[in-house]
């Protein structure tokens, strides 16, 4: 029986969340909230979304018992929730497709989105191509440099990709530009926010659309082992794959839940993206949450080898789950993620995204504290094809 009921009617998760936006955007957010409420109450929407998820995305994704890795570690059995096997190669398509269908229900013909690693941009461009929507993507120049292949994929799918040179030229700055574009084009454009952040109702909608990950994983681990897992692990930048994995387990008190942030060069260096481990409370992109800021209250640059985790804020529900102690958040450095990237490739024949490599690296540490017979379910949020060139250069010292 579910007892966890967040958010409240104002979009708050405890003290976090809410809606801190220019007056001009309020009608669009209220319209979106109403459209989603109508959609989930309409069996035809659920039927259409589920049909696309099954026949186009490829759900349900497998839950894979990583026997080689488990045996090498000598502790608990490790299971991988294979979101990397989704169409477009990551969990992002679950949310992009759902929100693209909402765009049509609202009678809008254009979509704007931001992207960091390019996974959300590719997923959004894919959904727009499928449903005949015009698509505009904002992406930081630094991320364009790191993820050239995904830029080409977005353009191949018909999207217009705009580089962003302001600030650190990464995900935060791409979100800023996408929001500015939305304010100017709100009449005919929907903003498909890619993570469980931003003003209400975005964190709620993204969680609901991504909860399919945890719902499937919960059913599958019980089918395979006859019981709930002892631990669940996911990486997080904004936090969409993590909240999707965590939400169906929140009321299961026997399951320990761990979120893994990007520790970059190390928490002690201040060059990281660990907003929950080392951040403060403030407002970013329309929501009250934990974020990185300096002594003057300015947003501090996030640093990570992973473009998808390179964000100085976090979804407000994660801030709440940390505050109430339901989820434990930790961090993994770039070097630890790189080691996990190679280890999973060599032990299981699976090349994980650099984002997911953070979750795998944490699991390696966690497994040493657990016993044989116990189980860990790890969300493998995306595949590492996009990161191979970057990792090769890093390992070769370029």
Tab-separated table of C-alpha atoms in Angstrom:
chain	number	residue	atom	x	y	z
A	1	UNK	CA	0.000	0.000	0.000
A	2	UNK	CA	1.406	3.378	-1.009
A	3	UNK	CA	1.747	5.966	1.745
A	4	UNK	CA	4.197	8.328	0.074
A	5	UNK	CA	2.041	11.027	-1.550
A	6	UNK	CA	4.371	13.852	-2.641
A	7	UNK	CA	4.042	16.387	-4.202
A	8	UNK	CA	1.225	18.365	-2.580
A	9	UNK	CA	-1.229	20.447	-4.615
A	10	UNK	CA	1.236	23.321	-4.882
A	11	UNK	CA	3.974	21.117	-6.286
A	12	UNK	CA	5.956	20.950	-3.046
A	13	UNK	CA	7.978	17.996	-1.828
A	14	UNK	CA	8.170	18.920	1.838
A	15	UNK	CA	9.882	22.307	1.779
A	16	UNK	CA	11.284	21.827	-1.745
A	17	UNK	CA	9.817	22.267	-5.229
A	18	UNK	CA	7.156	24.822	-6.118
A	19	UNK	CA	6.922	27.202	-9.027
A	20	UNK	CA	9.310	30.213	-9.142
A	21	UNK	CA	8.926	31.520	-12.693
A	22	UNK	CA	8.142	34.735	-14.587
A	23	UNK	CA	4.441	35.618	-14.645
A	24	UNK	CA	4.403	35.000	-18.405
A	25	UNK	CA	5.082	31.276	-17.907
A	26	UNK	CA	2.388	30.629	-15.310
A	27	UNK	CA	-0.421	30.044	-17.849
A	28	UNK	CA	1.743	27.520	-19.732
A	29	UNK	CA	2.566	25.603	-16.538
A	30	UNK	CA	-1.071	25.562	-15.461
A	31	UNK	CA	-2.080	24.430	-18.956
A	32	UNK	CA	0.493	21.630	-18.795
A	33	UNK	CA	-0.682	20.531	-15.346
A	34	UNK	CA	-4.284	20.383	-16.545
A	35	UNK	CA	-3.304	18.582	-19.776
A	36	UNK	CA	-1.430	15.911	-17.845
A	37	UNK	CA	-4.278	15.409	-15.364
A	38	UNK	CA	-6.701	14.995	-18.277
A	39	UNK	CA	-4.310	12.661	-20.100
A	40	UNK	CA	-3.765	10.226	-17.219
A	41	UNK	CA	-7.530	10.088	-16.684
A	42	UNK	CA	-8.036	9.201	-20.348
A	43	UNK	CA	-7.581	5.467	-21.107
A	44	UNK	CA	-6.846	6.345	-24.744
A	45	UNK	CA	-3.693	8.287	-23.721
A	46	UNK	CA	-2.412	5.410	-21.601
A	47	UNK	CA	-3.151	2.945	-24.374
A	48	UNK	CA	-1.345	5.052	-26.988
A	49	UNK	CA	1.679	5.687	-24.742
A	50	UNK	CA	1.942	2.032	-23.719
A	51	UNK	CA	1.667	0.934	-27.350
A	52	UNK	CA	4.564	3.192	-28.343
A	53	UNK	CA	6.614	2.106	-25.304
A	54	UNK	CA	6.168	-1.561	-26.229
A	55	UNK	CA	6.353	-1.459	-30.015
A	56	UNK	CA	8.610	1.575	-30.651
A	57	UNK	CA	10.798	1.962	-27.555
A	58	UNK	CA	11.173	-1.755	-26.864
A	59	UNK	CA	9.829	-2.004	-23.317
A	60	UNK	CA	9.930	-3.793	-21.047
A	61	UNK	CA	13.695	-3.614	-20.793
A	62	UNK	CA	15.476	-6.672	-19.337
A	63	UNK	CA	16.727	-7.051	-15.776
A	64	UNK	CA	20.093	-8.756	-16.271
A	65	UNK	CA	21.894	-10.782	-13.597
A	66	UNK	CA	25.528	-9.684	-13.895
A	67	UNK	CA	26.985	-13.021	-12.776
A	68	UNK	CA	30.587	-12.342	-13.833
A	69	UNK	CA	30.738	-9.039	-11.965
A	70	UNK	CA	28.965	-10.547	-8.953
A	71	UNK	CA	31.388	-13.471	-8.787
A	72	UNK	CA	34.401	-11.202	-9.186
A	73	UNK	CA	33.256	-9.067	-6.250
A	74	UNK	CA	32.376	-12.132	-4.165
A	75	UNK	CA	29.421	-10.548	-2.385
A	76	UNK	CA	25.802	-9.856	-3.309
A	77	UNK	CA	24.188	-10.654	-6.653
A	78	UNK	CA	24.134	-7.588	-8.916
A	79	UNK	CA	21.291	-7.024	-11.374
A	80	UNK	CA	21.329	-4.379	-14.124
A	81	UNK	CA	18.114	-2.689	-15.267
A	82	UNK	CA	18.931	-2.334	-18.969
A	83	UNK	CA	17.585	1.122	-19.912
A	84	UNK	CA	20.524	1.239	-22.328
A	85	UNK	CA	18.557	-1.159	-24.533
A	86	UNK	CA	15.745	1.336	-25.112
A	87	UNK	CA	15.364	2.835	-28.602
A	88	UNK	CA	17.840	5.799	-28.748
A	89	UNK	CA	19.982	4.127	-26.078
A	90	UNK	CA	18.816	5.619	-22.798
A	91	UNK	CA	15.909	6.070	-20.379
A	92	UNK	CA	15.272	9.564	-21.754
A	93	UNK	CA	12.865	8.294	-24.431
A	94	UNK	CA	10.273	7.318	-21.757
A	95	UNK	CA	9.750	10.962	-20.798
A	96	UNK	CA	10.292	12.505	-24.231
A	97	UNK	CA	7.664	10.329	-25.861
A	98	UNK	CA	5.101	10.931	-23.113
A	99	UNK	CA	5.582	14.705	-23.219
A	100	UNK	CA	5.513	14.740	-27.038
A	101	UNK	CA	2.086	13.089	-26.877
A	102	UNK	CA	1.046	15.775	-24.360
A	103	UNK	CA	2.236	18.425	-26.829
A	104	UNK	CA	-0.219	17.106	-29.402
A	105	UNK	CA	-3.032	17.014	-26.820
A	106	UNK	CA	-2.365	20.700	-26.055
A	107	UNK	CA	-2.676	21.519	-29.758
A	108	UNK	CA	0.920	22.728	-30.050
A	109	UNK	CA	3.111	22.010	-33.057
A	110	UNK	CA	6.625	22.860	-31.804
A	111	UNK	CA	8.890	21.524	-29.105
A	112	UNK	CA	11.936	23.070	-27.462
A	113	UNK	CA	14.320	21.086	-25.276
A	114	UNK	CA	17.737	21.289	-23.672
A	115	UNK	CA	20.336	18.562	-23.564
A	116	UNK	CA	23.650	17.858	-21.850
A	117	UNK	CA	25.064	14.542	-23.020
A	118	UNK	CA	22.701	14.609	-25.971
A	119	UNK	CA	20.623	11.636	-24.837
A	120	UNK	CA	17.560	13.756	-24.031
A	121	UNK	CA	18.059	15.756	-27.213
A	122	UNK	CA	18.190	12.624	-29.344
A	123	UNK	CA	15.151	11.171	-27.551
A	124	UNK	CA	13.171	14.390	-28.040
A	125	UNK	CA	14.177	14.713	-31.701
A	126	UNK	CA	13.157	11.080	-32.200
A	127	UNK	CA	9.722	11.549	-30.601
A	128	UNK	CA	9.180	14.727	-32.645
A	129	UNK	CA	10.100	12.963	-35.879
A	130	UNK	CA	7.705	10.154	-35.034
A	131	UNK	CA	4.802	12.470	-34.208
A	132	UNK	CA	5.419	15.217	-36.778
A	133	UNK	CA	6.480	17.979	-34.398
A	134	UNK	CA	8.978	20.755	-35.123
A	135	UNK	CA	11.969	20.434	-32.788
A	136	UNK	CA	14.497	22.971	-31.452
A	137	UNK	CA	17.329	21.818	-29.149
A	138	UNK	CA	19.690	23.995	-27.065
A	139	UNK	CA	23.048	22.494	-26.112
A	140	UNK	CA	26.144	24.013	-24.518
A	141	UNK	CA	29.167	24.457	-26.775
A	142	UNK	CA	31.315	22.409	-24.386
A	143	UNK	CA	28.802	19.551	-24.532
A	144	UNK	CA	28.645	19.846	-28.342
A	145	UNK	CA	32.417	19.375	-28.348
A	146	UNK	CA	32.145	16.312	-26.077
A	147	UNK	CA	29.142	14.750	-27.837
A	148	UNK	CA	29.559	15.429	-31.580
A	149	UNK	CA	27.917	12.158	-32.587
A	150	UNK	CA	24.704	12.955	-30.715
A	151	UNK	CA	24.562	16.416	-32.349
A	152	UNK	CA	24.674	14.735	-35.756
A	153	UNK	CA	21.980	12.273	-34.676
A	154	UNK	CA	19.673	15.112	-33.600
A	155	UNK	CA	20.191	16.952	-36.880
A	156	UNK	CA	19.674	13.742	-38.838
A	157	UNK	CA	16.327	13.364	-37.060
A	158	UNK	CA	15.312	16.825	-38.240
A	159	UNK	CA	15.986	18.908	-35.122
A	160	UNK	CA	17.618	22.339	-35.165
A	161	UNK	CA	20.490	22.342	-32.671
A	162	UNK	CA	21.544	25.723	-31.230
A	163	UNK	CA	24.888	25.980	-29.439
A	164	UNK	CA	25.069	27.961	-26.189
A	165	UNK	CA	28.319	29.776	-25.437
A	166	UNK	CA	27.323	31.619	-22.250
A	167	UNK	CA	28.468	30.597	-18.754
A	168	UNK	CA	30.213	27.252	-18.640
A	169	UNK	CA	28.563	26.308	-21.986
A	170	UNK	CA	27.072	23.155	-20.441
A	171	UNK	CA	23.661	21.866	-19.356
A	172	UNK	CA	22.748	24.704	-16.963
A	173	UNK	CA	23.262	27.267	-19.705
A	174	UNK	CA	21.312	25.168	-22.219
A	175	UNK	CA	18.365	25.080	-19.772
A	176	UNK	CA	18.563	28.880	-19.429
A	177	UNK	CA	18.358	29.357	-23.198
A	178	UNK	CA	15.585	26.775	-23.645
A	179	UNK	CA	13.497	28.573	-21.008
A	180	UNK	CA	14.099	31.951	-22.694
A	181	UNK	CA	13.008	30.466	-26.018
A	182	UNK	CA	9.903	28.988	-24.384
A	183	UNK	CA	8.924	32.335	-22.846
A	184	UNK	CA	9.050	33.933	-26.316
A	185	UNK	CA	7.200	31.107	-28.117
A	186	UNK	CA	4.876	29.735	-25.459
A	187	UNK	CA	1.728	30.053	-27.580
A	188	UNK	CA	2.686	27.278	-30.018
A	189	UNK	CA	5.618	25.568	-28.259
A	190	UNK	CA	5.914	23.044	-25.423
A	191	UNK	CA	9.145	22.731	-23.442
A	192	UNK	CA	10.048	19.059	-22.970
A	193	UNK	CA	12.226	19.350	-19.876
A	194	UNK	CA	14.548	16.372	-19.784
A	195	UNK	CA	14.918	15.753	-16.092
A	196	UNK	CA	12.889	15.770	-12.879
A	197	UNK	CA	13.807	19.383	-12.147
A	198	UNK	CA	12.319	22.795	-12.964
A	199	UNK	CA	9.003	24.283	-11.824
A	200	UNK	CA	5.915	22.237	-10.999
A	201	UNK	CA	4.509	20.183	-12.727
A	202	UNK	CA	7.713	19.127	-14.545
A	203	UNK	CA	9.309	17.143	-11.651
A	204	UNK	CA	6.012	15.323	-11.093
A	205	UNK	CA	5.364	14.553	-14.776
A	206	UNK	CA	8.923	13.344	-15.398
A	207	UNK	CA	8.772	11.106	-12.314
A	208	UNK	CA	5.475	9.595	-13.396
A	209	UNK	CA	6.725	8.916	-16.936
A	210	UNK	CA	10.026	7.439	-15.699
A	211	UNK	CA	8.491	5.348	-12.891
A	212	UNK	CA	8.070	2.599	-15.481
A	213	UNK	CA	11.762	1.802	-14.801
A	214	UNK	CA	11.268	0.985	-11.114
A	215	UNK	CA	7.880	-0.633	-11.626
A	216	UNK	CA	9.327	-3.103	-14.132
A	217	UNK	CA	12.486	-3.670	-12.055
A	218	UNK	CA	10.443	-4.444	-8.945
A	219	UNK	CA	8.316	-7.008	-10.775
A	220	UNK	CA	11.332	-8.557	-12.497
A	221	UNK	CA	13.538	-8.943	-9.397
A	222	UNK	CA	10.688	-10.661	-7.548
A	223	UNK	CA	10.164	-12.976	-10.526
A	224	UNK	CA	13.888	-13.833	-10.652
A	225	UNK	CA	14.712	-14.057	-6.942
A	226	UNK	CA	11.371	-14.359	-5.171
A	227	UNK	CA	11.948	-11.258	-3.061
A	228	UNK	CA	12.571	-7.529	-3.076
A	229	UNK	CA	16.177	-6.375	-3.564
A	230	UNK	CA	18.249	-5.365	-0.576
A	231	UNK	CA	19.496	-2.250	-2.355
A	232	UNK	CA	18.681	-0.091	-5.372
A	233	UNK	CA	21.267	2.218	-6.990
A	234	UNK	CA	21.063	4.929	-9.676
A	235	UNK	CA	23.170	7.884	-10.819
A	236	UNK	CA	21.825	11.418	-10.891
A	237	UNK	CA	22.512	14.793	-12.417
A	238	UNK	CA	19.024	16.296	-12.526
A	239	UNK	CA	17.718	12.943	-11.344
A	240	UNK	CA	15.230	11.521	-13.865
A	241	UNK	CA	16.439	7.918	-14.130
A	242	UNK	CA	17.023	7.849	-10.380
A	243	UNK	CA	13.566	9.056	-9.377
A	244	UNK	CA	12.045	6.688	-11.933
A	245	UNK	CA	13.917	3.782	-10.373
A	246	UNK	CA	13.423	4.859	-6.733
A	247	UNK	CA	9.756	5.877	-6.650
A	248	UNK	CA	8.149	2.395	-6.757
A	249	UNK	CA	10.460	1.292	-3.891
A	250	UNK	CA	9.974	4.254	-1.551
A	251	UNK	CA	7.361	2.527	0.619
A	252	UNK	CA	9.393	-0.696	0.807
A	253	UNK	CA	11.308	0.000	4.008
A	254	UNK	CA	13.483	-3.118	3.677
A	255	UNK	CA	15.013	-1.761	0.457
A	256	UNK	CA	17.943	0.614	0.903
A	257	UNK	CA	18.089	3.260	-1.822
A	258	UNK	CA	21.260	5.003	-2.992
A	259	UNK	CA	21.678	7.964	-5.360
A	260	UNK	CA	25.120	8.614	-6.859
A	261	UNK	CA	26.257	12.090	-7.881
A	262	UNK	CA	29.249	13.151	-9.940
A	263	UNK	CA	32.198	13.806	-7.646
A	264	UNK	CA	34.284	15.196	-10.535
A	265	UNK	CA	37.829	15.831	-9.330
A	266	UNK	CA	36.793	15.201	-5.710
A	267	UNK	CA	34.418	16.869	-3.252
A	268	UNK	CA	37.344	18.500	-1.445
A	269	UNK	CA	38.408	20.338	-4.633
A	270	UNK	CA	35.035	22.078	-5.156
A	271	UNK	CA	35.277	20.842	-8.769
A	272	UNK	CA	32.323	18.452	-8.820
A	273	UNK	CA	28.582	18.249	-9.517
A	274	UNK	CA	27.489	16.798	-6.151
A	275	UNK	CA	24.624	19.122	-5.220
A	276	UNK	CA	23.133	16.876	-2.521
A	277	UNK	CA	26.447	15.812	-1.020
A	278	UNK	CA	27.971	19.304	-0.945
A	279	UNK	CA	25.316	21.840	-2.023
A	280	UNK	CA	23.028	24.374	-0.357
A	281	UNK	CA	19.356	25.248	-0.580
A	282	UNK	CA	18.357	27.823	-3.181
A	283	UNK	CA	16.312	28.442	-6.320
A	284	UNK	CA	17.427	27.269	-9.765
A	285	UNK	CA	15.371	26.989	-12.952
A	286	UNK	CA	12.089	27.697	-11.211
A	287	UNK	CA	12.291	25.330	-8.250
A	288	UNK	CA	13.525	25.389	-4.644
A	289	UNK	CA	16.117	22.686	-4.275
A	290	UNK	CA	19.713	21.903	-3.385
A	291	UNK	CA	22.301	23.456	-5.668
A	292	UNK	CA	25.894	24.577	-6.006
A	293	UNK	CA	26.472	28.242	-5.217
A	294	UNK	CA	29.308	30.451	-4.072
A	295	UNK	CA	29.516	32.738	-1.032
A	296	UNK	CA	27.738	35.487	-2.986
A	297	UNK	CA	24.797	33.224	-3.848
A	298	UNK	CA	25.853	32.860	-7.482
A	299	UNK	CA	25.472	29.488	-9.191
A	300	UNK	CA	28.789	27.659	-9.095
A	301	UNK	CA	30.026	25.759	-12.149
A	302	UNK	CA	29.475	21.993	-11.999
A	303	UNK	CA	32.382	19.777	-13.061
A	304	UNK	CA	32.144	16.185	-14.267
A	305	UNK	CA	33.559	13.969	-16.976
A	306	UNK	CA	29.936	13.093	-17.710
A	307	UNK	CA	28.010	15.736	-19.669
A	308	UNK	CA	24.728	14.241	-18.434
A	309	UNK	CA	25.621	14.746	-14.757
A	310	UNK	CA	27.208	18.167	-15.256
A	311	UNK	CA	24.348	20.143	-13.641
A	312	UNK	CA	24.596	22.425	-10.543
A	313	UNK	CA	21.046	21.643	-9.339
A	314	UNK	CA	18.913	18.594	-8.637
A	315	UNK	CA	15.260	17.604	-8.869
A	316	UNK	CA	13.418	18.870	-5.767
A	317	UNK	CA	12.073	15.434	-4.852
A	318	UNK	CA	15.623	14.175	-4.366
A	319	UNK	CA	16.266	17.084	-1.993
A	320	UNK	CA	13.185	16.016	-0.038
A	321	UNK	CA	14.128	12.318	-0.007
A	322	UNK	CA	17.536	13.277	1.358
A	323	UNK	CA	15.971	15.521	4.012
A	324	UNK	CA	13.634	12.784	5.276
A	325	UNK	CA	16.437	10.211	5.150
A	326	UNK	CA	14.735	7.804	2.749
A	327	UNK	CA	17.531	7.892	0.154
A	328	UNK	CA	21.256	8.031	0.860
A	329	UNK	CA	23.256	10.130	-1.591
A	330	UNK	CA	26.975	9.726	-2.226
A	331	UNK	CA	29.453	10.709	-4.933
A	332	UNK	CA	31.901	9.050	-7.326
A	333	UNK	CA	34.901	10.773	-8.903
A	334	UNK	CA	35.730	10.902	-12.609
A	335	UNK	CA	38.546	8.388	-12.146
A	336	UNK	CA	36.333	5.929	-10.267
A	337	UNK	CA	33.672	6.205	-12.998
A	338	UNK	CA	36.282	5.561	-15.692
A	339	UNK	CA	37.462	2.423	-13.883
A	340	UNK	CA	33.872	1.156	-13.641
A	341	UNK	CA	33.325	1.988	-17.338
A	342	UNK	CA	36.176	-0.367	-18.234
A	343	UNK	CA	35.362	-3.044	-15.655
A	344	UNK	CA	31.733	-3.527	-16.738
A	345	UNK	CA	32.810	-3.566	-20.384
A	346	UNK	CA	35.352	-6.296	-19.710
A	347	UNK	CA	33.380	-8.467	-17.266
A	348	UNK	CA	29.909	-8.395	-18.840
A	349	UNK	CA	30.423	-7.139	-22.409
A	350	UNK	CA	28.297	-4.077	-21.676
A	351	UNK	CA	29.706	-0.585	-22.333
A	352	UNK	CA	27.819	1.737	-19.973
A	353	UNK	CA	27.282	5.475	-20.386
A	354	UNK	CA	29.640	7.569	-18.278
A	355	UNK	CA	26.561	8.630	-16.301
A	356	UNK	CA	25.678	5.015	-15.490
A	357	UNK	CA	29.347	4.256	-14.746
A	358	UNK	CA	28.990	6.387	-11.604
A	359	UNK	CA	26.221	4.072	-10.348
A	360	UNK	CA	28.305	1.011	-11.230
A	361	UNK	CA	31.366	2.434	-9.425
A	362	UNK	CA	29.325	3.048	-6.275
A	363	UNK	CA	27.918	-0.479	-6.502
A	364	UNK	CA	31.470	-1.870	-6.474
A	365	UNK	CA	32.025	-0.139	-3.127
A	366	UNK	CA	28.613	-1.063	-1.744
A	367	UNK	CA	29.009	-4.737	-2.650
A	368	UNK	CA	32.063	-5.003	-0.385
A	369	UNK	CA	29.831	-4.156	2.597
A	370	UNK	CA	27.118	-6.692	1.704
A	371	UNK	CA	26.807	-10.479	1.978
A	372	UNK	CA	26.295	-13.370	-0.415
A	373	UNK	CA	22.615	-13.989	-1.015
A	374	UNK	CA	21.766	-10.296	-0.904
A	375	UNK	CA	20.855	-8.429	-4.097
A	376	UNK	CA	21.520	-5.007	-5.642
A	377	UNK	CA	19.540	-3.603	-8.583
A	378	UNK	CA	21.440	-0.937	-10.545
A	379	UNK	CA	19.823	1.307	-13.147
A	380	UNK	CA	21.981	1.247	-16.266
A	381	UNK	CA	20.500	4.480	-17.580
A	382	UNK	CA	22.234	4.591	-20.969
A	383	UNK	CA	24.777	2.984	-23.266
A	384	UNK	CA	28.319	4.216	-23.675
A	385	UNK	CA	28.660	4.491	-27.448
A	386	UNK	CA	28.490	8.278	-27.184
A	387	UNK	CA	31.329	8.317	-24.641
A	388	UNK	CA	33.823	5.964	-26.276
A	389	UNK	CA	35.760	8.677	-28.127
A	390	UNK	CA	35.990	10.833	-24.988
A	391	UNK	CA	37.085	7.925	-22.805
A	392	UNK	CA	39.696	6.828	-25.372
A	393	UNK	CA	41.205	10.321	-25.394
A	394	UNK	CA	41.199	10.470	-21.592
A	395	UNK	CA	42.849	7.067	-21.197
A	396	UNK	CA	45.474	8.003	-23.786
A	397	UNK	CA	46.200	11.200	-21.860
A	398	UNK	CA	45.061	13.573	-24.581
